């Protein structure tokens, strides 16, 4: 099969490699669509601790089952599936608490121990697979993973009916988190980003107030529009430390701040501002089984809207160019999908 191998930082080569064979309880999937995620850019630069070259990246994907192991009962050939790209051990302390997203021994798709979907075929344990309903296409399937990140973040933040929610960072995760916040009952949504292109998408996803942080001061704009301490929940969906300080200011007393972005470096923040307001600072890391089910459910009713975050659909051969384009943002992009 063909696989796009990250040989060294910033060096991807498409090569002919051995097609993997499914083990006892595994399925072999012919990849049809795979998304490029922010964490892939991180890995592409050689900065992801668990995705070091040489490695085949790609963890947001969907495809067709083309072979099954002898112990696979739940799936058949030609089933269309997506996969949760983390396989928990089920036995460690976090797993026994039900926190499989934080399994001490989890295998990550797109790492050396589980080669990813920037390839023609992927093997996966049947326990990680989710069947796609007939109305969902492969692109929808590839969007389940980032959508589940948003579902989990909104659950972690306990967003409820009538809440005013600020999403700081309107990339794919921020935009999908907005959609989930609205579904959870948020009645007002604020979105901030550096790019008008992303903010226009945030508008389409229901933002009532948008802030371009390169030209507008977030705190004063939000305060002018809604008053002081007016936000119930802020979701930090971009790894910029300044957003934390801004969230401490706009979020109300006893309000919540959800951290979903990846922060690459230790941050310097004025935590006292938050302490005085008794705010909850809540972390959110990937997703659980129930988040995947909710994401699949949301896709059934909102597939057109969710698919609209896809700005680029490109063939497998252009994977390297496309990763570079996303990394350097040489074009306006929200989500790029590779199709096979
Ligand atoms: Zn992802
Ligand atoms: Zn575990």
mmCIF file of N, CA and C in Angstrom, residues 6-80:
data_model
loop_
_atom_site.group_PDB
_atom_site.id
_atom_site.type_symbol
_atom_site.label_atom_id
_atom_site.label_comp_id
_atom_site.label_asym_id
_atom_site.label_seq_id
_atom_site.Cartn_x
_atom_site.Cartn_y
_atom_site.Cartn_z
ATOM 1 N N UNK A 6 6.248 10.321 7.648
ATOM 2 C CA UNK A 6 7.027 11.453 8.145
ATOM 3 C C UNK A 6 8.396 10.898 8.512
ATOM 4 N N UNK A 7 9.403 11.211 7.676
ATOM 5 C CA UNK A 7 10.743 10.625 7.843
ATOM 6 C C UNK A 7 11.564 11.377 8.878
ATOM 7 N N UNK A 8 11.373 12.681 8.867
ATOM 8 C CA UNK A 8 12.089 13.576 9.776
ATOM 9 C C UNK A 8 11.200 14.821 9.875
ATOM 10 N N UNK A 9 11.470 15.706 10.828
ATOM 11 C CA UNK A 9 10.625 16.899 10.899
ATOM 12 C C UNK A 9 10.511 17.581 9.536
ATOM 13 N N UNK A 10 9.300 17.930 9.151
ATOM 14 C CA UNK A 10 8.983 18.627 7.898
ATOM 15 C C UNK A 10 9.356 17.846 6.648
ATOM 16 N N UNK A 11 9.435 16.535 6.760
ATOM 17 C CA UNK A 11 9.797 15.735 5.580
ATOM 18 C C UNK A 11 8.878 14.518 5.467
ATOM 19 N N UNK A 12 7.891 14.646 4.554
ATOM 20 C CA UNK A 12 6.960 13.537 4.327
ATOM 21 C C UNK A 12 7.241 12.932 2.963
ATOM 22 N N UNK A 13 7.332 11.621 2.899
ATOM 23 C CA UNK A 13 7.508 10.951 1.615
ATOM 24 C C UNK A 13 6.466 9.870 1.440
ATOM 25 N N UNK A 14 5.874 9.828 0.244
ATOM 26 C CA UNK A 14 4.899 8.775 -0.045
ATOM 27 C C UNK A 14 5.673 7.567 -0.563
ATOM 28 N N UNK A 15 5.500 6.437 0.129
ATOM 29 C CA UNK A 15 6.252 5.233 -0.231
ATOM 30 C C UNK A 15 5.333 4.029 -0.286
ATOM 31 N N UNK A 16 5.808 3.017 -0.980
ATOM 32 C CA UNK A 16 5.112 1.733 -1.015
ATOM 33 C C UNK A 16 5.535 0.967 0.238
ATOM 34 N N UNK A 17 4.557 0.543 1.061
ATOM 35 C CA UNK A 17 4.889 -0.229 2.273
ATOM 36 C C UNK A 17 3.989 -1.469 2.332
ATOM 37 N N UNK A 18 4.249 -2.314 3.321
ATOM 38 C CA UNK A 18 3.469 -3.548 3.463
ATOM 39 C C UNK A 18 2.073 -3.209 3.994
ATOM 40 N N UNK A 19 1.053 -3.763 3.354
ATOM 41 C CA UNK A 19 -0.318 -3.577 3.853
ATOM 42 C C UNK A 19 -0.471 -4.386 5.137
ATOM 43 N N UNK A 20 -0.938 -3.737 6.218
ATOM 44 C CA UNK A 20 -1.059 -4.484 7.475
ATOM 45 C C UNK A 20 -2.159 -5.544 7.398
ATOM 46 N N UNK A 21 -2.050 -6.558 8.251
ATOM 47 C CA UNK A 21 -3.067 -7.620 8.299
ATOM 48 C C UNK A 21 -3.818 -7.497 9.621
ATOM 49 N N UNK A 22 -5.122 -7.701 9.599
ATOM 50 C CA UNK A 22 -5.864 -7.585 10.865
ATOM 51 C C UNK A 22 -5.572 -8.751 11.791
ATOM 52 N N UNK A 23 -5.380 -8.457 13.085
ATOM 53 C CA UNK A 23 -5.223 -9.510 14.103
ATOM 54 C C UNK A 23 -6.591 -10.099 14.444
ATOM 55 N N UNK A 24 -6.608 -10.969 15.460
ATOM 56 C CA UNK A 24 -7.826 -11.699 15.854
ATOM 57 C C UNK A 24 -9.081 -10.828 15.928
ATOM 58 N N UNK A 25 -8.977 -9.743 16.679
ATOM 59 C CA UNK A 25 -10.180 -8.913 16.886
ATOM 60 C C UNK A 25 -10.047 -7.564 16.187
ATOM 61 N N UNK A 26 -9.317 -7.572 15.071
ATOM 62 C CA UNK A 26 -9.082 -6.307 14.362
ATOM 63 C C UNK A 26 -9.768 -6.280 12.995
ATOM 64 N N UNK A 27 -9.953 -5.054 12.503
ATOM 65 C CA UNK A 27 -10.507 -4.863 11.165
ATOM 66 C C UNK A 27 -9.471 -4.122 10.319
ATOM 67 N N UNK A 28 -9.504 -4.368 9.022
ATOM 68 C CA UNK A 28 -8.642 -3.621 8.104
ATOM 69 C C UNK A 28 -9.543 -2.656 7.336
ATOM 70 N N UNK A 29 -9.161 -1.398 7.346
ATOM 71 C CA UNK A 29 -10.004 -0.363 6.744
ATOM 72 C C UNK A 29 -9.278 0.290 5.570
ATOM 73 N N UNK A 30 -9.983 0.379 4.438
ATOM 74 C CA UNK A 30 -9.486 1.140 3.289
ATOM 75 C C UNK A 30 -9.865 2.587 3.559
ATOM 76 N N UNK A 31 -8.855 3.454 3.717
ATOM 77 C CA UNK A 31 -9.115 4.844 4.085
ATOM 78 C C UNK A 31 -9.723 5.592 2.898
ATOM 79 N N UNK A 32 -10.776 6.350 3.144
ATOM 80 C CA UNK A 32 -11.423 7.150 2.088
ATOM 81 C C UNK A 32 -11.280 8.655 2.308
ATOM 82 N N UNK A 33 -11.252 9.069 3.559
ATOM 83 C CA UNK A 33 -11.090 10.494 3.858
ATOM 84 C C UNK A 33 -10.372 10.620 5.192
ATOM 85 N N UNK A 34 -9.449 11.582 5.255
ATOM 86 C CA UNK A 34 -8.722 11.807 6.517
ATOM 87 C C UNK A 34 -8.454 13.304 6.681
ATOM 88 N N UNK A 35 -8.734 13.798 7.871
ATOM 89 C CA UNK A 35 -8.553 15.221 8.145
ATOM 90 C C UNK A 35 -7.134 15.534 8.598
ATOM 91 N N UNK A 36 -6.734 16.778 8.360
ATOM 92 C CA UNK A 36 -5.449 17.253 8.895
ATOM 93 C C UNK A 36 -5.772 18.075 10.142
ATOM 94 N N UNK A 37 -5.199 17.649 11.261
ATOM 95 C CA UNK A 37 -5.527 18.226 12.565
ATOM 96 C C UNK A 37 -4.358 19.093 13.024
ATOM 97 N N UNK A 38 -4.635 20.037 13.914
ATOM 98 C CA UNK A 38 -3.575 20.873 14.460
ATOM 99 C C UNK A 38 -2.459 20.047 15.088
ATOM 100 N N UNK A 39 -2.825 18.930 15.712
ATOM 101 C CA UNK A 39 -1.803 18.112 16.370
ATOM 102 C C UNK A 39 -0.878 17.456 15.334
ATOM 103 N N UNK A 40 -1.365 17.311 14.100
ATOM 104 C CA UNK A 40 -0.501 16.769 13.048
ATOM 105 C C UNK A 40 0.603 17.763 12.662
ATOM 106 N N UNK A 41 0.244 19.041 12.693
ATOM 107 C CA UNK A 41 1.234 20.071 12.358
ATOM 108 C C UNK A 41 2.346 20.039 13.413
ATOM 109 N N UNK A 42 1.903 19.878 14.646
ATOM 110 C CA UNK A 42 2.797 19.774 15.781
ATOM 111 C C UNK A 42 3.768 18.578 15.578
ATOM 112 N N UNK A 43 3.204 17.460 15.155
ATOM 113 C CA UNK A 43 4.012 16.259 14.908
ATOM 114 C C UNK A 43 4.915 16.457 13.693
ATOM 115 N N UNK A 44 4.380 17.117 12.679
ATOM 116 C CA UNK A 44 5.124 17.390 11.441
ATOM 117 C C UNK A 44 6.401 18.176 11.756
ATOM 118 N N UNK A 45 6.293 19.068 12.737
ATOM 119 C CA UNK A 45 7.463 19.858 13.149
ATOM 120 C C UNK A 45 8.375 19.081 14.101
ATOM 121 N N UNK A 46 8.000 17.859 14.426
ATOM 122 C CA UNK A 46 8.829 17.041 15.321
ATOM 123 C C UNK A 46 8.630 17.349 16.784
ATOM 124 N N UNK A 47 7.520 18.047 17.117
ATOM 125 C CA UNK A 47 7.336 18.520 18.496
ATOM 126 C C UNK A 47 6.364 17.695 19.321
ATOM 127 N N UNK A 48 5.726 16.681 18.683
ATOM 128 C CA UNK A 48 4.732 15.900 19.424
ATOM 129 C C UNK A 48 5.435 14.739 20.138
ATOM 130 N N UNK A 49 5.379 14.716 21.477
ATOM 131 C CA UNK A 49 6.166 13.698 22.196
ATOM 132 C C UNK A 49 5.807 12.264 21.795
ATOM 133 N N UNK A 50 4.542 12.021 21.425
ATOM 134 C CA UNK A 50 4.126 10.645 21.145
ATOM 135 C C UNK A 50 4.028 10.335 19.651
ATOM 136 N N UNK A 51 4.373 11.292 18.814
ATOM 137 C CA UNK A 51 4.321 11.054 17.367
ATOM 138 C C UNK A 51 5.659 11.474 16.746
ATOM 139 N N UNK A 52 6.688 10.733 17.071
ATOM 140 C CA UNK A 52 8.032 11.080 16.591
ATOM 141 C C UNK A 52 8.357 10.330 15.295
ATOM 142 N N UNK A 53 9.023 10.986 14.318
ATOM 143 C CA UNK A 53 9.398 10.295 13.085
ATOM 144 C C UNK A 53 10.423 9.179 13.347
ATOM 145 N N UNK A 54 10.450 8.108 12.546
ATOM 146 C CA UNK A 54 9.573 7.892 11.387
ATOM 147 C C UNK A 54 8.189 7.402 11.822
ATOM 148 N N UNK A 55 7.143 8.014 11.263
ATOM 149 C CA UNK A 55 5.782 7.689 11.695
ATOM 150 C C UNK A 55 4.796 8.032 10.578
ATOM 151 N N UNK A 56 3.702 7.281 10.526
ATOM 152 C CA UNK A 56 2.600 7.622 9.620
ATOM 153 C C UNK A 56 1.530 8.315 10.455
ATOM 154 N N UNK A 57 1.288 9.582 10.176
ATOM 155 C CA UNK A 57 0.309 10.363 10.931
ATOM 156 C C UNK A 57 -1.104 10.115 10.388
ATOM 157 N N UNK A 58 -2.066 10.870 10.905
ATOM 158 C CA UNK A 58 -3.443 10.792 10.416
ATOM 159 C C UNK A 58 -4.335 10.039 11.380
ATOM 160 N N UNK A 59 -5.258 10.759 12.043
ATOM 161 C CA UNK A 59 -6.112 10.087 13.031
ATOM 162 C C UNK A 59 -7.590 10.446 12.912
ATOM 163 N N UNK A 60 -7.941 11.341 11.969
ATOM 164 C CA UNK A 60 -9.364 11.706 11.809
ATOM 165 C C UNK A 60 -9.814 11.121 10.484
ATOM 166 N N UNK A 61 -10.330 9.899 10.494
ATOM 167 C CA UNK A 61 -10.581 9.287 9.191
ATOM 168 C C UNK A 61 -11.823 8.409 9.160
ATOM 169 N N UNK A 62 -12.201 8.064 7.940
ATOM 170 C CA UNK A 62 -13.295 7.109 7.728
ATOM 171 C C UNK A 62 -12.978 6.302 6.477
ATOM 172 N N UNK A 63 -13.549 5.114 6.408
ATOM 173 C CA UNK A 63 -13.304 4.274 5.240
ATOM 174 C C UNK A 63 -14.162 3.025 5.256
ATOM 175 N N UNK A 64 -13.783 2.067 4.407
ATOM 176 C CA UNK A 64 -14.545 0.819 4.252
ATOM 177 C C UNK A 64 -13.766 -0.345 4.852
ATOM 178 N N UNK A 65 -14.476 -1.243 5.506
ATOM 179 C CA UNK A 65 -13.826 -2.455 6.010
ATOM 180 C C UNK A 65 -13.576 -3.400 4.839
ATOM 181 N N UNK A 66 -12.316 -3.825 4.691
ATOM 182 C CA UNK A 66 -11.965 -4.731 3.579
ATOM 183 C C UNK A 66 -11.489 -6.104 4.070
ATOM 184 N N UNK A 67 -11.251 -6.239 5.377
ATOM 185 C CA UNK A 67 -10.889 -7.555 5.938
ATOM 186 C C UNK A 67 -11.187 -7.512 7.430
ATOM 187 N N UNK A 68 -11.553 -8.676 7.987
ATOM 188 C CA UNK A 68 -11.812 -8.742 9.437
ATOM 189 C C UNK A 68 -11.083 -9.946 10.031
ATOM 190 N N UNK A 69 -10.637 -9.807 11.271
ATOM 191 C CA UNK A 69 -10.001 -10.917 11.976
ATOM 192 C C UNK A 69 -11.041 -11.967 12.343
ATOM 193 N N UNK A 70 -10.586 -13.199 12.674
ATOM 194 C CA UNK A 70 -11.522 -14.302 12.941
ATOM 195 C C UNK A 70 -12.460 -14.057 14.125
ATOM 196 N N UNK A 71 -12.038 -13.207 15.067
ATOM 197 C CA UNK A 71 -12.914 -12.993 16.235
ATOM 198 C C UNK A 71 -13.803 -11.751 16.123
ATOM 199 N N UNK A 72 -13.813 -11.144 14.942
ATOM 200 C CA UNK A 72 -14.639 -9.944 14.774
ATOM 201 C C UNK A 72 -16.069 -10.370 14.460
ATOM 202 N N UNK A 73 -16.996 -9.972 15.333
ATOM 203 C CA UNK A 73 -18.401 -10.358 15.149
ATOM 204 C C UNK A 73 -19.257 -9.145 14.769
ATOM 205 N N UNK A 74 -18.860 -7.975 15.266
ATOM 206 C CA UNK A 74 -19.739 -6.804 15.141
ATOM 207 C C UNK A 74 -19.682 -6.141 13.764
ATOM 208 N N UNK A 75 -18.658 -6.465 12.977
ATOM 209 C CA UNK A 75 -18.490 -5.777 11.688
ATOM 210 C C UNK A 75 -18.306 -6.762 10.556
ATOM 211 N N UNK A 76 -18.677 -6.294 9.356
ATOM 212 C CA UNK A 76 -18.555 -7.123 8.162
ATOM 213 C C UNK A 76 -17.830 -6.355 7.070
ATOM 214 N N UNK A 77 -17.420 -7.082 6.043
ATOM 215 C CA UNK A 77 -16.805 -6.442 4.880
ATOM 216 C C UNK A 77 -17.768 -5.399 4.314
ATOM 217 N N UNK A 78 -17.180 -4.303 3.855
ATOM 218 C CA UNK A 78 -17.914 -3.195 3.229
ATOM 219 C C UNK A 78 -18.634 -2.283 4.210
ATOM 220 N N UNK A 79 -18.609 -2.606 5.503
ATOM 221 C CA UNK A 79 -19.154 -1.644 6.474
ATOM 222 C C UNK A 79 -18.332 -0.364 6.376
ATOM 223 N N UNK A 80 -19.035 0.757 6.479
ATOM 224 C CA UNK A 80 -18.344 2.054 6.466
ATOM 225 C C UNK A 80 -18.181 2.499 7.912
#
